[in-house]
Tab-separated table of C-alpha atoms and ligand atoms in Angstrom:
chain	number	residue	atom	x	y	z
A	48	MET	CA	6.577	-52.475	45.394
A	49	SER	CA	7.633	-49.993	48.057
A	50	ASP	CA	11.335	-49.335	48.591
A	51	PRO	CA	12.310	-49.709	52.279
A	52	THR	CA	15.001	-46.995	52.145
A	53	ARG	CA	12.675	-44.391	50.632
A	54	ILE	CA	11.618	-41.465	52.844
A	55	LYS	CA	7.877	-41.643	53.464
A	56	GLU	CA	7.509	-38.468	55.526
A	57	LEU	CA	9.316	-36.023	57.746
A	58	ILE	CA	7.396	-35.212	60.927
A	59	VAL	CA	8.381	-31.846	62.391
A	60	THR	CA	7.394	-31.144	66.002
A	61	PRO	CA	8.137	-27.841	67.767
A	62	ILE	CA	8.660	-28.129	71.521
A	63	ALA	CA	9.332	-25.884	74.518
A	64	PHE	CA	11.273	-26.882	77.633
A	65	ARG	CA	12.362	-25.261	80.875
A	66	ASP	CA	15.450	-23.068	80.894
A	67	PRO	CA	17.011	-21.267	83.889
A	68	PRO	CA	17.632	-17.484	83.948
A	69	LEU	CA	21.087	-17.583	82.354
A	70	LEU	CA	22.631	-14.189	81.589
A	71	ASN	CA	24.550	-13.245	78.446
A	72	SER	CA	25.515	-10.186	76.423
A	73	ASN	CA	22.004	-10.072	74.897
A	74	GLY	CA	20.011	-10.244	78.144
A	75	VAL	CA	18.705	-13.307	79.940
A	76	HIS	CA	17.256	-16.677	78.947
A	77	GLU	CA	13.460	-16.889	79.140
A	78	PRO	CA	11.749	-19.588	81.248
A	79	LEU	CA	11.171	-21.663	78.112
A	80	ALA	CA	13.635	-22.540	75.353
A	81	LEU	CA	12.531	-23.818	71.929
A	82	ARG	CA	13.690	-26.756	69.808
A	83	ILE	CA	12.209	-28.703	66.907
A	84	ILE	CA	12.235	-32.500	66.862
A	85	LEU	CA	12.391	-34.368	63.546
A	86	GLN	CA	11.118	-37.873	62.865
A	87	LEU	CA	12.116	-39.046	59.403
A	88	VAL	CA	9.918	-42.030	58.607
A	89	LEU	CA	11.013	-44.527	55.935
A	90	GLU	CA	8.719	-46.745	53.855
A	91	ASP	CA	9.670	-49.740	56.049
A	92	GLY	CA	8.711	-47.883	59.252
A	93	THR	CA	12.268	-47.065	60.389
A	94	VAL	CA	12.396	-43.644	62.070
A	95	GLY	CA	15.447	-41.364	62.063
A	96	LEU	CA	15.647	-38.617	64.698
A	97	GLY	CA	16.908	-35.061	64.383
A	98	GLU	CA	16.892	-31.924	66.544
A	99	SER	CA	17.042	-28.296	65.460
A	100	PRO	CA	16.959	-24.958	67.263
A	101	GLY	CA	13.430	-23.566	67.384
A	102	GLY	CA	11.683	-20.436	66.185
A	103	VAL	CA	9.034	-19.750	63.581
A	104	ALA	CA	11.416	-19.246	60.627
A	105	ARG	CA	13.264	-22.515	61.290
A	106	LEU	CA	9.976	-24.349	61.731
A	107	GLU	CA	8.643	-23.070	58.402
A	108	ARG	CA	11.882	-24.042	56.644
A	109	LEU	CA	11.776	-27.550	58.075
A	110	GLU	CA	8.140	-27.853	56.983
A	111	ALA	CA	9.237	-26.817	53.474
A	112	ALA	CA	12.042	-29.412	53.643
A	113	ALA	CA	9.499	-32.090	54.603
A	114	LYS	CA	7.708	-31.542	51.280
A	115	VAL	CA	10.952	-31.864	49.306
A	116	VAL	CA	12.432	-34.988	50.919
A	117	ALA	CA	9.381	-37.248	50.705
A	118	GLY	CA	10.127	-39.967	48.133
A	119	MET	CA	13.936	-39.545	48.223
A	120	ASP	CA	16.366	-42.300	49.209
A	121	VAL	CA	17.628	-41.958	52.790
A	122	PHE	CA	21.169	-42.967	51.738
A	123	ASP	CA	21.260	-40.146	49.179
A	124	THR	CA	22.118	-37.508	51.790
A	125	THR	CA	23.988	-35.261	49.342
A	126	ALA	CA	20.948	-35.107	47.067
A	127	VAL	CA	18.617	-34.647	50.057
A	128	GLY	CA	20.710	-31.675	51.249
A	129	ALA	CA	20.901	-30.205	47.744
A	130	ALA	CA	17.135	-30.511	47.229
A	131	ILE	CA	16.404	-28.721	50.514
A	132	ASP	CA	19.010	-26.058	49.750
A	133	ALA	CA	17.508	-25.418	46.302
A	134	ALA	CA	13.993	-25.192	47.749
A	135	LEU	CA	15.057	-22.633	50.362
A	136	LEU	CA	17.407	-20.571	48.183
A	137	PRO	CA	14.788	-18.160	46.734
A	138	THR	CA	13.617	-17.047	50.197
A	139	VAL	CA	16.676	-17.728	52.384
A	140	PRO	CA	19.746	-16.126	50.777
A	141	SER	CA	22.146	-16.896	53.652
A	142	SER	CA	23.958	-20.236	53.274
A	143	HIS	CA	24.453	-20.224	57.053
A	144	GLU	CA	20.689	-19.965	57.610
A	145	ARG	CA	19.915	-22.703	55.075
A	146	GLY	CA	22.527	-24.825	56.840
A	147	TRP	CA	20.358	-25.101	59.973
A	148	THR	CA	17.687	-26.924	57.960
A	149	THR	CA	19.866	-29.226	55.865
A	150	SER	CA	21.895	-30.178	58.958
A	151	ALA	CA	18.914	-31.278	61.035
A	152	VAL	CA	17.598	-33.439	58.184
A	153	GLU	CA	21.044	-34.966	57.543
A	154	VAL	CA	21.270	-36.107	61.173
A	155	ALA	CA	17.830	-37.744	60.894
A	156	CYS	CA	18.947	-39.483	57.665
A	157	LEU	CA	22.110	-40.792	59.345
A	158	ASP	CA	20.130	-42.043	62.349
A	159	ALA	CA	17.785	-43.918	59.994
A	160	GLN	CA	20.719	-45.305	57.960
A	161	GLY	CA	22.396	-46.555	61.133
A	162	LYS	CA	19.172	-48.220	62.244
A	163	LEU	CA	18.781	-49.944	58.876
A	164	LEU	CA	22.371	-51.202	58.991
A	165	GLY	CA	22.478	-51.960	62.720
A	166	ARG	CA	25.532	-49.679	63.102
A	167	PRO	CA	26.136	-46.530	65.186
A	168	VAL	CA	26.288	-43.175	63.374
A	169	SER	CA	29.976	-42.837	64.322
A	170	ASP	CA	30.663	-45.858	62.060
A	171	LEU	CA	28.996	-44.017	59.179
A	172	LEU	CA	31.421	-41.145	59.824
A	173	GLY	CA	34.470	-43.369	59.494
A	174	GLY	CA	34.556	-44.919	62.952
A	175	THR	CA	35.557	-43.562	66.342
A	176	VAL	CA	38.959	-42.294	67.382
A	177	ARG	CA	37.805	-42.065	71.032
A	178	ASP	CA	35.256	-44.095	73.032
A	179	SER	CA	34.026	-41.129	75.029
A	180	VAL	CA	33.930	-37.413	74.353
A	181	PRO	CA	35.090	-34.746	76.835
A	182	PHE	CA	32.772	-31.795	77.488
A	183	ALA	CA	33.382	-28.534	79.360
A	184	ALA	CA	31.186	-27.193	82.167
A	185	TYR	CA	29.312	-24.243	80.678
A	186	LEU	CA	29.197	-21.647	83.468
A	187	PHE	CA	26.741	-18.742	83.357
A	188	TYR	CA	26.084	-15.740	85.511
A	189	LYS	CA	22.517	-16.338	86.599
A	190	TRP	CA	19.726	-15.201	88.827
A	191	ALA	CA	18.508	-17.488	91.602
A	192	GLU	CA	15.095	-17.682	89.930
A	193	HIS	CA	12.916	-16.405	87.126
A	194	PRO	CA	11.153	-13.544	88.923
A	195	ALA	CA	7.374	-13.597	89.354
A	196	LEU	CA	5.767	-12.091	86.242
A	197	ASP	CA	2.258	-11.502	84.855
A	198	GLY	CA	0.613	-13.560	87.599
A	199	ARG	CA	3.129	-16.399	87.237
A	200	ALA	CA	4.979	-17.331	90.446
A	201	ALA	CA	8.778	-17.126	90.597
A	202	VAL	CA	10.532	-20.230	89.230
A	203	GLY	CA	13.680	-21.324	91.057
A	204	ASP	CA	16.174	-24.119	90.367
A	205	ASP	CA	18.775	-26.097	92.252
A	206	TRP	CA	21.771	-24.125	90.946
A	207	GLY	CA	21.156	-20.913	92.853
A	208	ALA	CA	22.412	-17.467	91.924
A	209	ALA	CA	25.843	-16.735	90.418
A	210	LEU	CA	26.481	-13.010	90.169
A	211	ASP	CA	30.086	-12.630	91.315
A	212	PRO	CA	33.363	-14.607	91.362
A	213	ALA	CA	32.355	-16.618	94.450
A	214	GLY	CA	29.021	-17.549	92.825
A	215	ILE	CA	30.765	-18.672	89.632
A	216	VAL	CA	33.274	-20.791	91.571
A	217	GLU	CA	30.412	-22.386	93.498
A	218	GLN	CA	28.564	-23.157	90.246
A	219	ALA	CA	31.757	-24.698	88.825
A	220	ARG	CA	32.066	-26.879	91.940
A	221	LEU	CA	28.491	-28.075	91.489
A	222	MET	CA	29.123	-28.796	87.801
A	223	GLN	CA	32.200	-30.806	88.749
A	224	GLU	CA	30.422	-32.640	91.557
A	225	ARG	CA	27.400	-33.564	89.425
A	226	TYR	CA	29.077	-34.285	86.087
A	227	GLY	CA	32.833	-34.515	86.707
A	228	PHE	CA	33.753	-31.756	84.228
A	229	ARG	CA	37.484	-31.032	84.095
A	230	SER	CA	37.419	-27.825	82.046
A	231	PHE	CA	35.256	-24.721	82.312
A	232	LYS	CA	33.813	-22.097	80.002
A	233	LEU	CA	32.397	-18.880	81.427
A	234	LYS	CA	29.753	-17.020	79.446
A	235	GLY	CA	30.810	-13.393	79.830
A	236	GLY	CA	29.722	-10.051	78.385
A	237	VAL	CA	27.391	-9.584	81.342
A	238	PHE	CA	29.371	-7.509	83.857
A	239	PRO	CA	32.169	-4.967	83.366
A	240	PRO	CA	35.314	-6.747	82.132
A	241	ASP	CA	37.251	-6.374	85.404
A	242	GLU	CA	34.533	-8.363	87.224
A	243	GLU	CA	34.740	-11.137	84.651
A	244	ILE	CA	38.545	-11.141	84.797
A	245	ALA	CA	38.212	-11.565	88.585
A	246	ALA	CA	35.815	-14.500	88.093
A	247	ILE	CA	38.259	-16.244	85.747
A	248	LYS	CA	41.133	-15.663	88.170
A	249	ALA	CA	39.005	-17.080	90.998
A	250	LEU	CA	38.315	-20.173	88.866
A	251	ALA	CA	42.039	-20.545	88.112
A	252	GLU	CA	42.767	-20.469	91.826
A	253	ALA	CA	39.991	-22.906	92.721
A	254	PHE	CA	40.770	-25.360	89.892
A	255	PRO	CA	44.515	-25.114	89.287
A	256	GLY	CA	45.717	-26.468	85.956
A	257	GLN	CA	42.192	-27.062	84.603
A	258	PRO	CA	41.510	-25.441	81.203
A	259	LEU	CA	39.425	-22.231	81.264
A	260	ARG	CA	37.722	-20.183	78.525
A	261	LEU	CA	35.807	-16.923	78.498
A	262	ASP	CA	33.187	-15.961	75.879
A	263	PRO	CA	31.600	-12.465	76.030
A	264	ASN	CA	29.854	-12.842	72.640
A	265	THR	CA	31.354	-9.641	71.141
A	266	ALA	CA	30.546	-7.414	74.118
A	267	TRP	CA	33.953	-5.674	73.942
A	268	THR	CA	35.710	-3.218	71.667
A	269	VAL	CA	39.075	-4.150	70.185
A	270	GLU	CA	40.801	-2.054	72.891
A	271	THR	CA	38.903	-3.714	75.743
A	272	SER	CA	39.547	-7.143	74.234
A	273	ARG	CA	43.286	-6.418	74.158
A	274	TYR	CA	43.181	-5.317	77.793
A	275	VAL	CA	41.330	-8.471	78.938
A	276	ALA	CA	43.650	-10.676	76.895
A	277	ARG	CA	46.689	-9.096	78.588
A	278	GLU	CA	45.135	-9.475	82.050
A	279	LEU	CA	44.401	-13.157	81.448
A	280	ASP	CA	47.771	-14.049	79.931
A	281	GLY	CA	48.650	-17.586	81.020
A	282	VAL	CA	45.165	-18.196	82.469
A	283	LEU	CA	42.927	-18.984	79.460
A	284	GLU	CA	43.280	-21.843	76.984
A	285	TYR	CA	41.462	-19.555	74.517
A	286	LEU	CA	39.421	-16.374	74.452
A	287	GLU	CA	36.168	-16.720	72.504
A	288	ASP	CA	34.577	-13.953	70.394
A	289	PRO	CA	35.770	-10.987	72.460
A	290	THR	CA	34.895	-8.587	69.645
A	291	LYS	CA	32.853	-8.427	66.460
A	292	GLY	CA	33.812	-9.555	62.973
A	293	ILE	CA	36.833	-11.069	61.266
A	294	GLU	CA	38.639	-7.693	61.064
A	295	GLY	CA	38.055	-6.938	64.747
A	296	MET	CA	39.202	-10.398	65.809
A	297	ALA	CA	42.284	-10.072	63.597
A	298	ALA	CA	43.172	-6.781	65.296
A	299	VAL	CA	42.887	-8.421	68.747
A	300	ALA	CA	44.735	-11.570	67.633
A	301	LYS	CA	47.782	-9.513	66.586
A	302	ASP	CA	48.940	-9.147	70.174
A	303	ALA	CA	46.697	-11.438	72.246
A	304	PRO	CA	48.885	-13.840	74.237
A	305	MET	CA	46.343	-16.672	73.913
A	306	PRO	CA	44.515	-18.171	70.903
A	307	LEU	CA	41.190	-16.609	69.882
A	308	GLY	CA	38.185	-18.827	69.191
A	309	THR	CA	34.887	-18.178	67.431
A	310	ASN	CA	31.426	-19.472	66.785
A	311	MET	CA	30.309	-16.032	65.583
A	312	CYS	CA	32.560	-14.598	62.873
A	313	VAL	CA	33.263	-17.874	61.031
A	314	ILE	CA	29.923	-19.592	60.620
A	315	ALA	CA	29.870	-20.502	56.921
A	316	TRP	CA	32.360	-21.904	54.413
A	317	GLU	CA	32.884	-18.526	52.745
A	318	HIS	CA	34.177	-17.058	56.048
A	319	LEU	CA	37.092	-19.477	56.321
A	320	ARG	CA	39.319	-17.946	53.683
A	321	PRO	CA	39.332	-14.331	54.987
A	322	ALA	CA	39.632	-15.511	58.610
A	323	ILE	CA	42.623	-17.699	57.805
A	324	GLU	CA	44.270	-15.067	55.587
A	325	GLN	CA	43.987	-12.478	58.365
A	326	ASN	CA	44.888	-14.941	61.143
A	327	ALA	CA	41.744	-13.718	62.909
A	328	ILE	CA	41.132	-16.948	64.805
A	329	GLN	CA	43.196	-19.848	66.013
A	330	VAL	CA	40.331	-22.037	67.318
A	331	LEU	CA	37.126	-22.796	65.430
A	332	LEU	CA	34.104	-23.894	67.429
A	333	THR	CA	32.289	-26.100	64.992
A	334	ASP	CA	28.576	-26.837	65.287
A	335	HIS	CA	26.945	-29.529	63.153
A	336	HIS	CA	23.590	-27.718	63.492
A	337	TYR	CA	24.680	-25.088	60.969
A	338	TRP	CA	27.799	-26.403	59.209
A	339	GLY	CA	25.720	-28.799	57.060
A	340	GLY	CA	25.491	-31.821	59.357
A	341	LEU	CA	27.820	-34.465	60.735
A	342	ARG	CA	29.666	-35.371	57.528
A	343	ARG	CA	30.317	-31.720	56.663
A	344	THR	CA	31.571	-31.180	60.232
A	345	ARG	CA	34.100	-33.917	59.703
A	346	GLU	CA	35.147	-32.256	56.442
A	347	LEU	CA	35.430	-28.933	58.257
A	348	ALA	CA	37.757	-30.621	60.752
A	349	ALA	CA	40.020	-31.634	57.860
A	350	VAL	CA	40.099	-28.026	56.600
A	351	CYS	CA	41.030	-26.856	60.105
A	352	GLU	CA	43.786	-29.440	60.252
A	353	ALA	CA	45.155	-28.308	56.896
A	354	PHE	CA	45.309	-24.665	57.982
A	355	GLY	CA	46.518	-25.221	61.543
A	356	LEU	CA	43.260	-24.157	63.237
A	357	ALA	CA	42.462	-25.918	66.492
A	358	LEU	CA	38.977	-27.376	66.814
A	359	SER	CA	36.414	-27.054	69.581
A	360	MET	CA	32.612	-27.385	69.575
A	361	HIS	CA	29.832	-24.857	70.156
A	362	SER	CA	26.438	-25.541	71.702
A	363	ASN	CA	23.140	-23.824	72.353
A	364	SER	CA	20.294	-24.849	74.678
A	365	HIS	CA	19.686	-28.412	73.486
A	366	LEU	CA	18.378	-31.859	74.365
A	367	GLY	CA	19.543	-35.443	73.972
A	368	ILE	CA	19.189	-35.987	70.211
A	369	SER	CA	21.617	-33.127	69.652
A	370	LEU	CA	23.919	-34.357	72.432
A	371	ALA	CA	24.027	-37.808	70.829
A	372	ALA	CA	24.805	-36.292	67.408
A	373	MET	CA	27.527	-34.033	68.907
A	374	THR	CA	29.051	-37.040	70.676
A	375	HIS	CA	29.118	-39.218	67.535
A	376	VAL	CA	30.760	-36.573	65.378
A	377	ALA	CA	33.234	-35.523	68.084
A	378	ALA	CA	34.208	-39.179	68.494
A	379	ALA	CA	34.936	-39.437	64.771
A	380	ILE	CA	37.145	-36.318	64.515
A	381	PRO	CA	40.846	-37.024	65.113
A	382	ASN	CA	41.826	-33.364	65.596
A	383	LEU	CA	39.335	-32.377	68.298
A	384	ASP	CA	41.695	-30.223	70.361
A	385	HIS	CA	39.405	-28.999	73.140
A	386	SER	CA	36.529	-30.376	75.172
A	387	CYS	CA	33.136	-29.595	73.610
A	388	ASP	CA	30.632	-27.047	74.892
A	389	THR	CA	27.258	-28.285	76.076
A	390	HIS	CA	24.201	-26.617	77.631
A	391	TYR	CA	22.778	-30.064	78.415
A	392	PRO	CA	23.106	-29.896	82.241
A	393	TRP	CA	20.879	-26.803	82.200
A	394	ASN	CA	18.103	-28.523	80.231
A	395	SER	CA	18.414	-32.287	80.653
A	396	ALA	CA	15.470	-32.548	83.095
A	397	ASP	CA	13.122	-32.081	80.123
A	398	ASP	CA	14.765	-34.434	77.652
A	399	VAL	CA	12.881	-36.068	74.775
A	400	VAL	CA	15.053	-39.191	74.773
A	401	LEU	CA	14.717	-42.064	77.201
A	402	PRO	CA	17.301	-42.022	80.003
A	403	GLY	CA	20.230	-44.409	80.384
A	404	VAL	CA	22.398	-43.761	77.318
A	405	LEU	CA	23.687	-40.199	77.647
A	406	GLU	CA	25.463	-39.823	80.960
A	407	PHE	CA	28.368	-37.623	81.975
A	408	ARG	CA	31.143	-39.496	83.805
A	409	ASP	CA	34.305	-37.538	84.595
A	410	GLY	CA	32.980	-34.861	82.255
A	411	GLU	CA	32.751	-37.274	79.335
A	412	VAL	CA	29.889	-38.932	77.455
A	413	LYS	CA	30.433	-42.473	76.199
A	414	VAL	CA	29.740	-42.776	72.489
A	415	PRO	CA	26.401	-44.601	72.139
A	416	THR	CA	26.919	-48.026	70.548
A	417	GLY	CA	23.310	-48.810	69.576
A	418	PRO	CA	22.125	-48.474	65.964
A	419	GLY	CA	21.976	-44.931	64.582
A	420	LEU	CA	22.343	-42.207	67.179
A	421	GLY	CA	21.697	-44.885	69.811
A	422	VAL	CA	18.961	-42.931	71.601
A	423	GLU	CA	15.253	-43.607	71.736
A	424	LEU	CA	12.472	-41.049	71.554
A	425	ASP	CA	10.338	-40.620	74.683
A	426	HIS	CA	6.963	-40.123	72.982
A	427	GLU	CA	5.229	-39.093	76.172
A	428	ALA	CA	7.837	-36.351	76.786
A	429	LEU	CA	7.584	-35.203	73.157
A	430	ASP	CA	3.780	-34.852	73.433
A	431	ARG	CA	4.052	-33.009	76.748
A	432	LEU	CA	6.699	-30.557	75.485
A	433	HIS	CA	4.791	-29.988	72.241
A	434	ARG	CA	1.685	-29.123	74.291
A	435	LEU	CA	3.828	-26.778	76.384
A	436	TYR	CA	4.964	-25.111	73.142
A	437	LEU	CA	1.377	-24.700	71.923
A	438	ASP	CA	0.062	-23.411	75.253
A	439	SER	CA	2.989	-21.091	76.026
A	440	GLY	CA	2.653	-18.899	72.942
A	441	VAL	CA	6.470	-18.498	72.894
A	442	ARG	CA	7.526	-18.555	69.242
A	443	SER	CA	11.059	-17.149	69.196
A	444	ARG	CA	14.014	-16.547	71.486
A	445	ASP	CA	14.139	-13.029	72.917
A	446	ASP	CA	16.784	-12.665	75.644
A	447	THR	CA	16.740	-8.853	75.336
A	448	GLY	CA	12.959	-8.444	75.474
A	449	TYR	CA	12.770	-10.691	78.510
A	450	MET	CA	15.488	-8.701	80.309
A	451	ARG	CA	13.509	-5.497	79.628
A	452	ARG	CA	10.557	-6.905	81.547
A	453	PHE	CA	12.679	-6.439	84.683
A	454	GLN	CA	14.987	-3.585	83.622
A	455	PRO	CA	12.944	-1.387	81.244
A	456	ASP	CA	15.998	0.754	80.393
A	457	TYR	CA	18.096	-2.301	79.396
A	458	GLU	CA	19.697	-1.695	76.025
A	459	LEU	CA	21.260	-4.247	73.696
A	460	ARG	CA	24.661	-2.680	72.992
A	461	LEU	CA	27.457	-4.628	71.293
A	462	PRO	CA	30.119	-3.687	72.075
A	463	ARG	CA	29.025	-2.576	75.527
A	464	TRP	CA	32.514	-2.027	76.953
P	822	GLR	O1	29.263	-19.998	72.629
P	822	GLR	C1	28.286	-19.290	72.355
P	822	GLR	O2	28.436	-18.254	71.739
P	822	GLR	C2	26.947	-19.701	72.816
P	822	GLR	O3	26.841	-20.651	73.521
P	822	GLR	C3	25.777	-18.911	72.418
P	822	GLR	C4	24.561	-19.100	73.291
P	822	GLR	O4	23.505	-18.340	72.775
P	822	GLR	C5	24.798	-18.685	74.740
P	822	GLR	O5	25.408	-17.440	74.768
P	822	GLR	C6	23.523	-18.648	75.527
P	822	GLR	O6	22.801	-19.654	75.481
P	822	GLR	O7	23.264	-17.661	76.204
P	823	MG	MG1	30.658	-18.590	71.739
């Protein structure tokens, strides 16, 4: 007799979706971003959903995971994670890299468990401590459009250009008008530091008292980081990854007047001890996509609490399955100290979940109350975006290569200033 909680198969579907020309310290986002959608099918027909960042390596690892998990019990998430980890270990030495795969499968298992039990995923994480989760507007310097290229016409969007302080303030106003965000993160590392300092000061003037963060993704030396930190004393709630590595961050933290945050130098369990010993960071941006899933993220929150680290949340270009998972785990973490990052407003037009559940009101998303993640797959959208993936030929993210198509002498230099 078949066991209803047994995993029958894991269906792994790579997709591509539209992304605006957002600038960062590596270059500029390409017209298409990649994700991978997971459907974990149980013997009884229940389907659990998961979402992972895209790219060929991640796709191959998820396909390897699919072979390992078939036949396992969906409630045995520790064993499922361990089996995937063991299968990947010989070819993927980095625990951080293996974490991307185990995390995506864990979310799909939890969605299926919740559906079987008729309970939301947040209940499986211990219940909610908040009914809705605050998110920050994620501001980017950006071009007005993807320029015409290789016979393709230019592709515009309804955000317009943002290439100076006035453009950033205007983008923040739009973000607030459309989604009600009450805090703002600026992706920096694009223009010389003084220009980015001016943009943050313009935001502080336009939105008095509203929390602000700046994240140049290690575009600055220790000296430059110290200078920016001094200039923005009293203006930022935290400064994110100004410079590279735990040692570099520790050197900046020594005299920075604000806390330092990271989603770059502490990305695996083995990084916590040296970072804490050196007081390199004061805010950890967690991300369930690589910390081992939703349960491990909750455990990470407890570690942060024990060592006095504040907690925030990182995001990458993502769609609704990830947003639902982020919302459930954020709702279950008592010590979430800052609003979470989300790229969702930049990509939500191409979502793979049916509309109606995930909406931003006053910058917050209500925790879905339906079984599992509480979102439903839009099969038509999944097919369309999978076809787009197949037809596009895009197989990995290359912000630098894309920038070079327009500025052939563009160099990836970190630190740049
Ligand atoms: O906080 C971060 O470092 C990110 O969000 C990383 C992303 O890759 C972001 O820089 C982007 O999408 O350009
Ligand atoms: Mg960051």
